Amino acid sequence: MMIKRICSGLSIIILALFLSACASTQLVTEWNDKKYQGEQFARIMVIGAIDNALYRRAYEDAIVEKFIAN
């Protein structure tokens, strides 16, 4: 009986950890220094961590366009 309770409790904890690990993230706020006078970047590498090559390329191209626009 005690082993069954321990297994049930561990199962619930493992399930909760698994579900929380799958939660998505979101950007809540961002900060930048408007007075920054440092060097301008000459080359920036953009990498999209997406399994699908077509989506990854589209994402990377969109980010590059945003950098060029600014």
CSV table of C-alpha atoms in Angstrom, one decimal:
chain,number,residue,atom,x,y,z
A,1,MET,CA,0.0,0.0,0.0
A,2,MET,CA,2.8,2.4,0.9
A,3,ILE,CA,4.7,1.7,-2.3
A,4,LYS,CA,1.6,2.3,-4.3
A,5,ARG,CA,1.2,5.8,-2.7
A,6,ILE,CA,4.8,6.6,-3.3
A,7,CYS,CA,4.6,5.6,-7.0
A,8,SER,CA,1.4,7.6,-7.4
A,9,GLY,CA,3.0,10.7,-5.8
A,10,LEU,CA,6.1,10.4,-7.9
A,11,SER,CA,4.0,9.9,-11.0
A,12,ILE,CA,2.1,13.1,-10.3
A,13,ILE,CA,5.3,15.0,-9.6
A,14,ILE,CA,7.0,13.7,-12.8
A,15,LEU,CA,3.9,14.6,-14.9
A,16,ALA,CA,3.8,18.1,-13.4
A,17,LEU,CA,7.5,18.6,-14.2
A,18,PHE,CA,7.0,17.3,-17.7
A,19,LEU,CA,4.1,19.6,-18.4
A,20,SER,CA,5.9,22.6,-17.0
A,21,ALA,CA,8.9,21.9,-19.2
A,22,CYS,CA,6.7,22.0,-22.3
A,23,ALA,CA,5.3,25.4,-21.5
A,24,SER,CA,6.1,28.1,-24.0
A,25,THR,CA,7.9,31.3,-23.2
A,26,GLN,CA,7.0,34.8,-24.0
A,27,LEU,CA,8.8,38.2,-24.0
A,28,VAL,CA,7.2,40.3,-21.3
A,29,THR,CA,9.4,43.4,-21.5
A,30,GLU,CA,12.5,44.6,-23.1
A,31,TRP,CA,15.0,47.3,-22.4
A,32,ASN,CA,17.5,49.1,-24.5
A,33,ASP,CA,19.9,52.1,-23.9
A,34,LYS,CA,18.9,55.0,-26.2
A,35,LYS,CA,22.1,56.8,-25.3
A,36,TYR,CA,24.4,53.9,-26.4
A,37,GLN,CA,27.3,55.4,-28.4
A,38,GLY,CA,29.3,52.2,-29.0
A,39,GLU,CA,30.5,50.6,-32.2
A,40,GLN,CA,28.0,49.8,-34.9
A,41,PHE,CA,27.9,46.1,-35.7
A,42,ALA,CA,29.2,45.1,-39.1
A,43,ARG,CA,28.1,41.5,-39.2
A,44,ILE,CA,25.4,39.8,-37.3
A,45,MET,CA,24.5,36.1,-37.5
A,46,VAL,CA,20.9,35.1,-37.2
A,47,ILE,CA,20.0,31.5,-36.4
A,48,GLY,CA,16.5,30.1,-36.1
A,49,ALA,CA,16.3,27.0,-33.9
A,50,ILE,CA,13.5,25.3,-35.9
A,51,ASP,CA,13.4,21.7,-37.2
A,52,ASN,CA,11.7,22.5,-40.4
A,53,ALA,CA,14.2,23.9,-42.9
A,54,LEU,CA,11.6,25.9,-44.8
A,55,TYR,CA,10.2,27.6,-41.7
A,56,ARG,CA,13.7,28.2,-40.3
A,57,ARG,CA,14.9,29.9,-43.5
A,58,ALA,CA,11.7,32.1,-43.6
A,59,TYR,CA,12.2,33.1,-39.9
A,60,GLU,CA,15.9,33.9,-40.5
A,61,ASP,CA,15.2,36.0,-43.6
A,62,ALA,CA,12.4,37.9,-41.8
A,63,ILE,CA,14.8,38.8,-38.9
A,64,VAL,CA,17.5,39.8,-41.3
A,65,GLU,CA,15.1,42.1,-43.1
A,66,LYS,CA,14.2,43.7,-39.8
A,67,PHE,CA,17.9,44.3,-39.1
A,68,ILE,CA,18.4,45.9,-42.5
A,69,ALA,CA,15.3,48.1,-42.0
A,70,ASN,CA,16.7,49.6,-38.8
